[in-house]
Amino acid sequence: MPEPPRSAGPDDTRVTLVQVAKLAGVSPTTVSHVLSGKRWVAESTQETVREVIRQLGYRPNNVARSLRTRRSKMIAVVVPDITNTFYAVLTRGLADAVDVAGYGTYVCNTDGIPEREDSFLADVVDRGVDGVVMAAGNVTGDVGAGPGGLGVPAVRIGSASDDDPHVDLVAPDDEVGSHAAVRHLVDRGSRRIAIIEGPHATGSGRDDGYRRALTESGIPVDPALMVRGDWTRSGGQKAMHTLMALDERPDAVFCANDLTAIGAIDAAHELGLTVPGDVAIVGFDDVDAATIVNPPLTTVRNPAYETGYTAGELLLSRITGSYAGEGRIVVLPCPLVVRSSA
């Protein structure tokens, strides 16, 4: 093999595919086939080409490739709160699923603001992403003809939309999981069971499971015991103070997510209440912090990694054209995890 040229410095022209081909003694087309994996190339030739790539520090020109193939090899994921570890783990699952196909991901954090969510959707499509995963619960679909009309494949996390017939959905079995959580509270003797819900128009499955468990147990659904949170720890803390100010306090609280539940535990401690002695608390998601809060949180496991990974697989099948049919729905189980808070 000839001696490689001097490594390019910061002011030098970047190494080209043609230079790699010349040093490896093959055609530029062969180098391209080695990089893409789309054509058969003898193993010995592949090894030679890869060794030259390492020597020269060659990096493919992704901008030029995207112009040629009309693919950016990038996927956007729209989330409401990246500081919530549920979404961080979901994004990791998505990244692992699409990485094997050479796709990268970037995260759009919206803080749960619908206008920002719609703005991000429009922006990422303008930037030429190959697909979008929408994990933000408030996306209104007012971009074009809705997410199904964005011009790129899209997958929703958690909630369906009637105007998205070609958008796939990955959803936790919220209703079954929340039903199990509330029945657990009933079985341990609680009768005045409150719920700290998510914001309006979110988490309806979790609300439904709460109501069904109470009704099946012969316990009336009391609107005074149903208060709104905002999926945050501070929101849970505030809502818990509201519940504990009632003339008849609840003896148990089901929280629509773990951050809310951790905030509820904070409030219980501030009020001098013991958990679960004075009030039992159950969450939903099973984030990492659920095991280190005091007391460790009984919760429903929402499979964040599996959700992201499944969304990535569904998205890739549409990007590659291996599937082009009606929207698919994948529902993932959400088992109850019993710890010390209830």
mmCIF file of C-alpha atoms in Angstrom:
data_model
loop_
_atom_site.group_PDB
_atom_site.id
_atom_site.type_symbol
_atom_site.label_atom_id
_atom_site.label_comp_id
_atom_site.label_asym_id
_atom_site.label_seq_id
_atom_site.Cartn_x
_atom_site.Cartn_y
_atom_site.Cartn_z
ATOM 1 C CA MET A 1 0.000 0.000 0.000
ATOM 2 C CA PRO A 2 1.418 3.462 -0.873
ATOM 3 C CA GLU A 3 2.376 5.848 1.914
ATOM 4 C CA PRO A 4 -0.582 7.974 2.999
ATOM 5 C CA PRO A 5 -0.462 11.714 2.334
ATOM 6 C CA ARG A 6 0.213 14.162 5.149
ATOM 7 C CA SER A 7 -2.730 14.424 7.529
ATOM 8 C CA ALA A 8 -4.872 17.435 6.830
ATOM 9 C CA GLY A 9 -4.435 20.317 9.239
ATOM 10 C CA PRO A 10 -7.130 22.737 10.268
ATOM 11 C CA ASP A 11 -6.496 24.957 7.227
ATOM 12 C CA ASP A 12 -6.103 22.138 4.690
ATOM 13 C CA THR A 13 -8.709 20.740 2.340
ATOM 14 C CA ARG A 14 -10.578 17.821 3.895
ATOM 15 C CA VAL A 15 -9.720 14.300 2.747
ATOM 16 C CA THR A 16 -11.915 13.205 -0.162
ATOM 17 C CA LEU A 17 -13.428 9.899 -1.161
ATOM 18 C CA VAL A 18 -11.264 9.985 -4.293
ATOM 19 C CA GLN A 19 -8.097 10.173 -2.170
ATOM 20 C CA VAL A 20 -9.271 7.180 -0.145
ATOM 21 C CA ALA A 21 -9.939 5.226 -3.338
ATOM 22 C CA LYS A 22 -6.510 6.084 -4.824
ATOM 23 C CA LEU A 23 -4.593 5.023 -1.709
ATOM 24 C CA ALA A 24 -6.649 1.829 -1.352
ATOM 25 C CA GLY A 25 -6.179 0.951 -5.031
ATOM 26 C CA VAL A 26 -9.909 0.746 -5.745
ATOM 27 C CA SER A 27 -12.500 2.864 -7.504
ATOM 28 C CA PRO A 28 -14.418 5.646 -5.731
ATOM 29 C CA THR A 29 -17.580 3.606 -6.377
ATOM 30 C CA THR A 30 -16.137 0.713 -4.383
ATOM 31 C CA VAL A 31 -15.365 3.020 -1.460
ATOM 32 C CA SER A 32 -18.936 4.297 -1.622
ATOM 33 C CA HIS A 33 -20.263 0.733 -1.552
ATOM 34 C CA VAL A 34 -18.123 -0.071 1.496
ATOM 35 C CA LEU A 35 -19.462 2.973 3.310
ATOM 36 C CA SER A 36 -23.108 2.412 2.430
ATOM 37 C CA GLY A 37 -23.163 -1.381 2.671
ATOM 38 C CA LYS A 38 -25.662 -1.445 -0.185
ATOM 39 C CA ARG A 39 -23.500 -3.505 -2.566
ATOM 40 C CA TRP A 40 -21.397 -6.608 -2.018
ATOM 41 C CA VAL A 41 -17.670 -5.963 -1.652
ATOM 42 C CA ALA A 42 -15.074 -8.654 -0.897
ATOM 43 C CA GLU A 43 -14.119 -8.747 2.777
ATOM 44 C CA SER A 44 -10.429 -8.240 2.029
ATOM 45 C CA THR A 45 -11.236 -5.128 -0.004
ATOM 46 C CA GLN A 46 -13.480 -3.805 2.766
ATOM 47 C CA GLU A 47 -10.637 -4.221 5.274
ATOM 48 C CA THR A 48 -8.224 -2.342 2.996
ATOM 49 C CA VAL A 49 -10.652 0.527 2.459
ATOM 50 C CA ARG A 50 -11.470 0.809 6.173
ATOM 51 C CA GLU A 51 -7.760 0.840 7.070
ATOM 52 C CA VAL A 52 -7.154 3.717 4.626
ATOM 53 C CA ILE A 53 -10.148 5.578 6.067
ATOM 54 C CA ARG A 54 -8.610 5.231 9.531
ATOM 55 C CA GLN A 55 -5.185 6.368 8.327
ATOM 56 C CA LEU A 56 -6.473 9.430 6.519
ATOM 57 C CA GLY A 57 -9.129 10.339 9.070
ATOM 58 C CA TYR A 58 -11.706 10.447 6.295
ATOM 59 C CA ARG A 59 -15.193 11.601 7.240
ATOM 60 C CA PRO A 60 -18.070 11.311 4.768
ATOM 61 C CA ASN A 61 -19.544 14.610 3.651
ATOM 62 C CA ASN A 62 -23.021 14.152 5.080
ATOM 63 C CA VAL A 63 -24.290 17.435 3.689
ATOM 64 C CA ALA A 64 -23.369 16.459 0.146
ATOM 65 C CA ARG A 65 -24.761 12.972 0.683
ATOM 66 C CA SER A 66 -28.069 14.340 1.966
ATOM 67 C CA LEU A 67 -28.381 16.568 -1.103
ATOM 68 C CA ARG A 68 -27.692 13.590 -3.343
ATOM 69 C CA THR A 69 -29.922 11.073 -1.572
ATOM 70 C CA ARG A 70 -32.461 13.600 -0.243
ATOM 71 C CA ARG A 71 -31.996 12.097 3.198
ATOM 72 C CA SER A 72 -30.472 13.852 6.180
ATOM 73 C CA LYS A 73 -30.114 10.655 8.256
ATOM 74 C CA MET A 74 -31.548 12.647 11.173
ATOM 75 C CA ILE A 75 -34.671 12.053 13.260
ATOM 76 C CA ALA A 76 -36.239 14.641 15.552
ATOM 77 C CA VAL A 77 -37.951 13.755 18.827
ATOM 78 C CA VAL A 78 -40.277 16.349 20.348
ATOM 79 C CA VAL A 79 -40.565 16.073 24.153
ATOM 80 C CA PRO A 80 -42.231 18.304 26.774
ATOM 81 C CA ASP A 81 -39.500 18.148 29.435
ATOM 82 C CA ILE A 82 -36.054 16.665 28.879
ATOM 83 C CA THR A 83 -35.284 17.031 32.610
ATOM 84 C CA ASN A 84 -37.914 14.349 33.272
ATOM 85 C CA THR A 85 -35.831 11.185 33.143
ATOM 86 C CA PHE A 86 -38.694 9.296 31.511
ATOM 87 C CA TYR A 87 -38.118 11.285 28.316
ATOM 88 C CA ALA A 88 -34.351 10.967 28.590
ATOM 89 C CA VAL A 89 -34.659 7.165 28.720
ATOM 90 C CA LEU A 90 -37.242 7.165 25.920
ATOM 91 C CA THR A 91 -34.864 9.183 23.751
ATOM 92 C CA ARG A 92 -32.060 6.719 24.491
ATOM 93 C CA GLY A 93 -34.258 3.847 23.324
ATOM 94 C CA LEU A 94 -35.093 5.710 20.126
ATOM 95 C CA ALA A 95 -31.425 6.499 19.481
ATOM 96 C CA ASP A 96 -30.410 2.860 19.959
ATOM 97 C CA ALA A 97 -33.090 1.695 17.520
ATOM 98 C CA VAL A 98 -32.146 4.066 14.699
ATOM 99 C CA ASP A 99 -28.376 4.088 15.242
ATOM 100 C CA VAL A 100 -28.009 0.658 13.664
ATOM 101 C CA ALA A 101 -29.379 2.136 10.436
ATOM 102 C CA GLY A 102 -26.996 5.096 10.565
ATOM 103 C CA TYR A 103 -29.500 7.662 11.806
ATOM 104 C CA GLY A 104 -28.857 10.314 14.414
ATOM 105 C CA THR A 105 -31.390 12.033 16.664
ATOM 106 C CA TYR A 106 -31.857 15.476 18.066
ATOM 107 C CA VAL A 107 -34.225 16.550 20.803
ATOM 108 C CA CYS A 108 -36.717 19.415 20.729
ATOM 109 C CA ASN A 109 -37.688 20.411 24.284
ATOM 110 C CA THR A 110 -40.982 22.315 24.373
ATOM 111 C CA ASP A 111 -41.778 22.794 28.078
ATOM 112 C CA GLY A 112 -45.263 21.529 27.262
ATOM 113 C CA ILE A 113 -46.170 24.734 25.393
ATOM 114 C CA PRO A 114 -48.412 23.866 22.403
ATOM 115 C CA GLU A 115 -47.193 26.809 20.319
ATOM 116 C CA ARG A 116 -43.575 25.725 20.773
ATOM 117 C CA GLU A 117 -44.465 22.148 19.895
ATOM 118 C CA ASP A 118 -46.092 23.174 16.617
ATOM 119 C CA SER A 119 -43.216 25.549 15.888
ATOM 120 C CA PHE A 120 -40.681 22.760 16.414
ATOM 121 C CA LEU A 121 -42.589 20.456 14.081
ATOM 122 C CA ALA A 122 -42.546 23.045 11.328
ATOM 123 C CA ASP A 123 -38.873 23.841 11.929
ATOM 124 C CA VAL A 124 -37.579 20.259 11.903
ATOM 125 C CA VAL A 125 -39.397 19.510 8.666
ATOM 126 C CA ASP A 126 -37.909 22.654 7.101
ATOM 127 C CA ARG A 127 -34.489 21.412 8.187
ATOM 128 C CA GLY A 128 -35.016 18.193 6.259
ATOM 129 C CA VAL A 129 -35.302 15.542 8.965
ATOM 130 C CA ASP A 130 -36.245 12.089 7.707
ATOM 131 C CA GLY A 131 -38.776 11.410 10.464
ATOM 132 C CA VAL A 132 -40.340 12.745 13.653
ATOM 133 C CA VAL A 133 -41.231 11.129 16.974
ATOM 134 C CA MET A 134 -43.799 13.183 18.875
ATOM 135 C CA ALA A 135 -43.593 12.458 22.590
ATOM 136 C CA ALA A 136 -45.082 15.828 23.565
ATOM 137 C CA GLY A 137 -48.647 15.440 24.727
ATOM 138 C CA ASN A 138 -49.992 18.780 23.514
ATOM 139 C CA VAL A 139 -49.059 18.719 19.823
ATOM 140 C CA THR A 140 -52.145 20.127 18.136
ATOM 141 C CA GLY A 141 -51.418 18.997 14.608
ATOM 142 C CA ASP A 142 -51.975 22.465 13.117
ATOM 143 C CA VAL A 143 -48.944 22.082 10.864
ATOM 144 C CA GLY A 144 -50.048 21.489 7.300
ATOM 145 C CA ALA A 145 -52.744 18.827 7.424
ATOM 146 C CA GLY A 146 -51.598 17.575 10.816
ATOM 147 C CA PRO A 147 -48.583 15.385 11.625
ATOM 148 C CA GLY A 148 -49.666 12.888 8.967
ATOM 149 C CA GLY A 149 -49.322 15.639 6.374
ATOM 150 C CA LEU A 150 -45.867 16.878 7.331
ATOM 151 C CA GLY A 151 -44.286 15.122 4.385
ATOM 152 C CA VAL A 152 -42.094 12.884 6.565
ATOM 153 C CA PRO A 153 -42.936 9.714 8.524
ATOM 154 C CA ALA A 154 -44.109 10.349 12.077
ATOM 155 C CA VAL A 155 -44.770 8.306 15.215
ATOM 156 C CA ARG A 156 -46.784 9.504 18.195
ATOM 157 C CA ILE A 157 -46.078 8.511 21.781
ATOM 158 C CA GLY A 158 -48.962 8.090 24.182
ATOM 159 C CA SER A 159 -52.035 9.460 22.429
ATOM 160 C CA ALA A 160 -53.765 9.005 19.089
ATOM 161 C CA SER A 161 -55.239 11.648 16.812
ATOM 162 C CA ASP A 162 -58.243 11.166 14.566
ATOM 163 C CA ASP A 163 -56.698 13.115 11.675
ATOM 164 C CA ASP A 164 -53.500 11.030 11.522
ATOM 165 C CA PRO A 165 -54.490 7.841 9.649
ATOM 166 C CA HIS A 166 -50.905 7.113 8.593
ATOM 167 C CA VAL A 167 -49.157 8.011 11.846
ATOM 168 C CA ASP A 168 -48.098 5.106 14.061
ATOM 169 C CA LEU A 169 -48.737 5.141 17.795
ATOM 170 C CA VAL A 170 -46.771 3.645 20.688
ATOM 171 C CA ALA A 171 -48.751 3.819 23.901
ATOM 172 C CA PRO A 172 -48.388 2.581 27.475
ATOM 173 C CA ASP A 173 -51.387 0.656 28.763
ATOM 174 C CA ASP A 174 -52.297 3.606 30.990
ATOM 175 C CA GLU A 175 -55.795 2.487 31.874
ATOM 176 C CA VAL A 176 -54.776 -0.984 33.018
ATOM 177 C CA GLY A 177 -51.734 0.314 34.895
ATOM 178 C CA SER A 178 -53.631 3.010 36.795
ATOM 179 C CA HIS A 179 -56.453 0.566 37.543
ATOM 180 C CA ALA A 180 -53.929 -1.799 39.137
ATOM 181 C CA ALA A 181 -52.449 1.053 41.180
ATOM 182 C CA VAL A 182 -55.784 2.170 42.606
ATOM 183 C CA ARG A 183 -56.956 -1.380 43.263
ATOM 184 C CA HIS A 184 -53.734 -1.862 45.232
ATOM 185 C CA LEU A 185 -54.682 1.121 47.380
ATOM 186 C CA VAL A 186 -58.182 -0.289 47.880
ATOM 187 C CA ASP A 187 -56.834 -3.721 48.786
ATOM 188 C CA ARG A 188 -54.578 -2.232 51.478
ATOM 189 C CA GLY A 189 -57.629 -0.594 53.105
ATOM 190 C CA SER A 190 -57.775 2.914 51.623
ATOM 191 C CA ARG A 191 -61.253 4.279 50.960
ATOM 192 C CA ARG A 192 -60.798 7.995 50.395
ATOM 193 C CA ILE A 193 -58.495 7.882 47.385
ATOM 194 C CA ALA A 194 -57.531 11.081 45.577
ATOM 195 C CA ILE A 195 -55.889 11.597 42.205
ATOM 196 C CA ILE A 196 -53.475 14.303 41.091
ATOM 197 C CA GLU A 197 -54.080 14.357 37.349
ATOM 198 C CA GLY A 198 -51.987 15.703 34.523
ATOM 199 C CA PRO A 199 -52.861 18.920 32.661
ATOM 200 C CA HIS A 200 -56.158 19.150 30.781
ATOM 201 C CA ALA A 201 -56.411 16.928 27.668
ATOM 202 C CA THR A 202 -53.603 14.626 28.847
ATOM 203 C CA GLY A 203 -53.475 11.324 30.702
ATOM 204 C CA SER A 204 -57.100 10.378 30.057
ATOM 205 C CA GLY A 205 -56.287 6.663 30.272
ATOM 206 C CA ARG A 206 -54.863 7.112 33.756
ATOM 207 C CA ASP A 207 -57.980 9.002 34.820
ATOM 208 C CA ASP A 208 -60.178 6.244 33.371
ATOM 209 C CA GLY A 209 -58.307 3.524 35.269
ATOM 210 C CA TYR A 210 -58.695 5.487 38.509
ATOM 211 C CA ARG A 211 -62.444 5.884 38.015
ATOM 212 C CA ARG A 212 -62.972 2.256 37.027
ATOM 213 C CA ALA A 213 -61.084 0.901 40.035
ATOM 214 C CA LEU A 214 -63.144 3.018 42.421
ATOM 215 C CA THR A 215 -66.443 2.106 40.765
ATOM 216 C CA GLU A 216 -65.672 -1.622 40.806
ATOM 217 C CA SER A 217 -64.811 -1.334 44.501
ATOM 218 C CA GLY A 218 -68.078 0.421 45.342
ATOM 219 C CA ILE A 219 -66.343 3.698 46.187
ATOM 220 C CA PRO A 220 -67.990 6.874 44.846
ATOM 221 C CA VAL A 221 -65.903 9.089 42.579
ATOM 222 C CA ASP A 222 -65.594 12.376 44.479
ATOM 223 C CA PRO A 223 -64.723 15.402 42.280
ATOM 224 C CA ALA A 224 -63.240 17.127 45.347
ATOM 225 C CA LEU A 225 -60.540 14.448 45.393
ATOM 226 C CA MET A 226 -59.559 15.056 41.755
ATOM 227 C CA VAL A 227 -57.083 17.921 41.355
ATOM 228 C CA ARG A 228 -54.901 18.996 38.458
ATOM 229 C CA GLY A 229 -51.121 18.890 38.393
ATOM 230 C CA ASP A 230 -48.684 19.738 35.605
ATOM 231 C CA TRP A 231 -46.464 16.612 35.539
ATOM 232 C CA THR A 232 -43.819 18.391 37.671
ATOM 233 C CA ARG A 233 -42.545 17.900 41.223
ATOM 234 C CA SER A 234 -43.570 21.420 42.227
ATOM 235 C CA GLY A 235 -46.996 20.885 40.700
ATOM 236 C CA GLY A 236 -47.451 17.695 42.710
ATOM 237 C CA GLN A 237 -46.370 19.462 45.866
ATOM 238 C CA LYS A 238 -48.897 22.244 45.334
ATOM 239 C CA ALA A 239 -51.735 19.839 44.479
ATOM 240 C CA MET A 240 -50.992 17.732 47.561
ATOM 241 C CA HIS A 241 -51.293 20.793 49.791
ATOM 242 C CA THR A 242 -54.698 21.464 48.201
ATOM 243 C CA LEU A 243 -55.860 17.918 48.959
ATOM 244 C CA MET A 244 -54.571 17.944 52.514
ATOM 245 C CA ALA A 245 -56.432 21.212 53.196
ATOM 246 C CA LEU A 246 -59.809 19.469 52.664
ATOM 247 C CA ASP A 247 -62.016 18.984 55.693
ATOM 248 C CA GLU A 248 -61.903 15.253 54.966
ATOM 249 C CA ARG A 249 -58.372 14.438 53.918
ATOM 250 C CA PRO A 250 -57.672 11.565 51.546
ATOM 251 C CA ASP A 251 -55.992 8.510 53.017
ATOM 252 C CA ALA A 252 -54.317 7.705 49.687
ATOM 253 C CA VAL A 253 -53.274 9.607 46.559
ATOM 254 C CA PHE A 254 -52.694 8.224 43.066
ATOM 255 C CA CYS A 255 -50.432 10.548 41.083
ATOM 256 C CA ALA A 256 -50.452 10.632 37.287
ATOM 257 C CA ASN A 257 -46.656 10.507 37.101
ATOM 258 C CA ASP A 258 -43.678 9.983 39.399
ATOM 259 C CA LEU A 259 -42.490 13.588 39.523
ATOM 260 C CA THR A 260 -45.962 14.533 40.746
ATOM 261 C CA ALA A 261 -45.814 11.736 43.341
ATOM 262 C CA ILE A 262 -42.404 12.850 44.594
ATOM 263 C CA GLY A 263 -43.778 16.368 45.001
ATOM 264 C CA ALA A 264 -46.734 14.898 46.918
ATOM 265 C CA ILE A 265 -44.317 13.116 49.274
ATOM 266 C CA ASP A 266 -42.465 16.427 49.771
ATOM 267 C CA ALA A 267 -45.739 18.078 50.786
ATOM 268 C CA ALA A 268 -46.646 15.222 53.151
ATOM 269 C CA HIS A 269 -43.299 15.626 54.922
ATOM 270 C CA GLU A 270 -43.795 19.389 55.153
ATOM 271 C CA LEU A 271 -47.177 18.797 56.823
ATOM 272 C CA GLY A 272 -45.708 16.325 59.304
ATOM 273 C CA LEU A 273 -47.559 13.363 57.776
ATOM 274 C CA THR A 274 -46.093 9.889 57.508
ATOM 275 C CA VAL A 275 -46.095 7.980 54.228
ATOM 276 C CA PRO A 276 -47.768 5.503 54.017
ATOM 277 C CA GLY A 277 -49.038 5.649 57.625
ATOM 278 C CA ASP A 278 -51.114 8.833 57.311
ATOM 279 C CA VAL A 279 -51.413 8.864 53.547
ATOM 280 C CA ALA A 280 -50.349 6.300 50.938
ATOM 281 C CA ILE A 281 -48.909 7.598 47.663
ATOM 282 C CA VAL A 282 -48.568 5.834 44.300
ATOM 283 C CA GLY A 283 -46.980 7.203 41.133
ATOM 284 C CA PHE A 284 -46.753 6.270 37.474
ATOM 285 C CA ASP A 285 -43.641 5.824 35.264
ATOM 286 C CA ASP A 286 -41.036 4.207 37.561
ATOM 287 C CA VAL A 287 -38.290 6.728 36.891
ATOM 288 C CA ASP A 288 -34.894 6.192 38.530
ATOM 289 C CA ALA A 289 -35.701 8.621 41.349
ATOM 290 C CA ALA A 290 -38.608 6.412 42.443
ATOM 291 C CA THR A 291 -36.156 4.059 44.171
ATOM 292 C CA ILE A 292 -34.247 6.729 46.104
ATOM 293 C CA VAL A 293 -37.054 8.961 47.361
ATOM 294 C CA ASN A 294 -38.011 8.483 51.038
ATOM 295 C CA PRO A 295 -39.955 6.256 51.241
ATOM 296 C CA PRO A 296 -39.254 4.408 47.967
ATOM 297 C CA LEU A 297 -42.191 4.967 45.656
ATOM 298 C CA THR A 298 -44.807 2.382 44.764
ATOM 299 C CA THR A 299 -45.518 3.094 41.120
ATOM 300 C CA VAL A 300 -46.561 1.753 37.744
ATOM 301 C CA ARG A 301 -43.732 0.967 35.363
ATOM 302 C CA ASN A 302 -44.042 2.875 32.106
ATOM 303 C CA PRO A 303 -41.524 1.184 29.766
ATOM 304 C CA ALA A 304 -39.696 4.295 28.564
ATOM 305 C CA TYR A 305 -36.777 2.590 26.806
ATOM 306 C CA GLU A 306 -39.012 0.047 25.080
ATOM 307 C CA THR A 307 -41.357 2.847 24.003
ATOM 308 C CA GLY A 308 -38.557 4.799 22.360
ATOM 309 C CA TYR A 309 -37.042 1.703 20.766
ATOM 310 C CA THR A 310 -40.391 0.577 19.354
ATOM 311 C CA ALA A 311 -41.061 4.060 17.985
ATOM 312 C CA GLY A 312 -37.675 3.961 16.252
ATOM 313 C CA GLU A 313 -38.412 0.610 14.633
ATOM 314 C CA LEU A 314 -41.807 1.774 13.380
ATOM 315 C CA LEU A 315 -40.312 4.990 12.024
ATOM 316 C CA LEU A 316 -37.483 3.207 10.201
ATOM 317 C CA SER A 317 -39.938 0.872 8.495
ATOM 318 C CA ARG A 318 -41.715 3.876 7.014
ATOM 319 C CA ILE A 319 -38.529 5.772 6.124
ATOM 320 C CA THR A 320 -37.141 2.778 4.239
ATOM 321 C CA GLY A 321 -40.457 2.045 2.563
ATOM 322 C CA SER A 322 -40.790 -1.442 3.988
ATOM 323 C CA TYR A 323 -44.169 -0.394 5.386
ATOM 324 C CA ALA A 324 -46.558 2.187 3.939
ATOM 325 C CA GLY A 325 -49.952 1.132 5.270
ATOM 326 C CA GLU A 326 -52.426 2.458 7.796
ATOM 327 C CA GLY A 327 -51.272 3.664 11.184
ATOM 328 C CA ARG A 328 -50.207 0.913 13.576
ATOM 329 C CA ILE A 329 -50.843 0.898 17.318
ATOM 330 C CA VAL A 330 -48.447 -0.800 19.726
ATOM 331 C CA VAL A 331 -49.617 -0.925 23.354
ATOM 332 C CA LEU A 332 -46.976 -1.775 25.961
ATOM 333 C CA PRO A 333 -47.847 -3.301 29.361
ATOM 334 C CA CYS A 334 -47.455 -1.235 32.531
ATOM 335 C CA PRO A 335 -47.042 -3.468 35.609
ATOM 336 C CA LEU A 336 -47.392 -2.274 39.195
ATOM 337 C CA VAL A 337 -44.142 -2.064 41.186
ATOM 338 C CA VAL A 338 -44.816 -2.223 44.940
ATOM 339 C CA ARG A 339 -42.349 -0.447 47.252
ATOM 340 C CA SER A 340 -42.789 1.331 50.592
ATOM 341 C CA SER A 341 -44.960 4.390 49.871
ATOM 342 C CA ALA A 342 -48.153 2.325 49.572
#
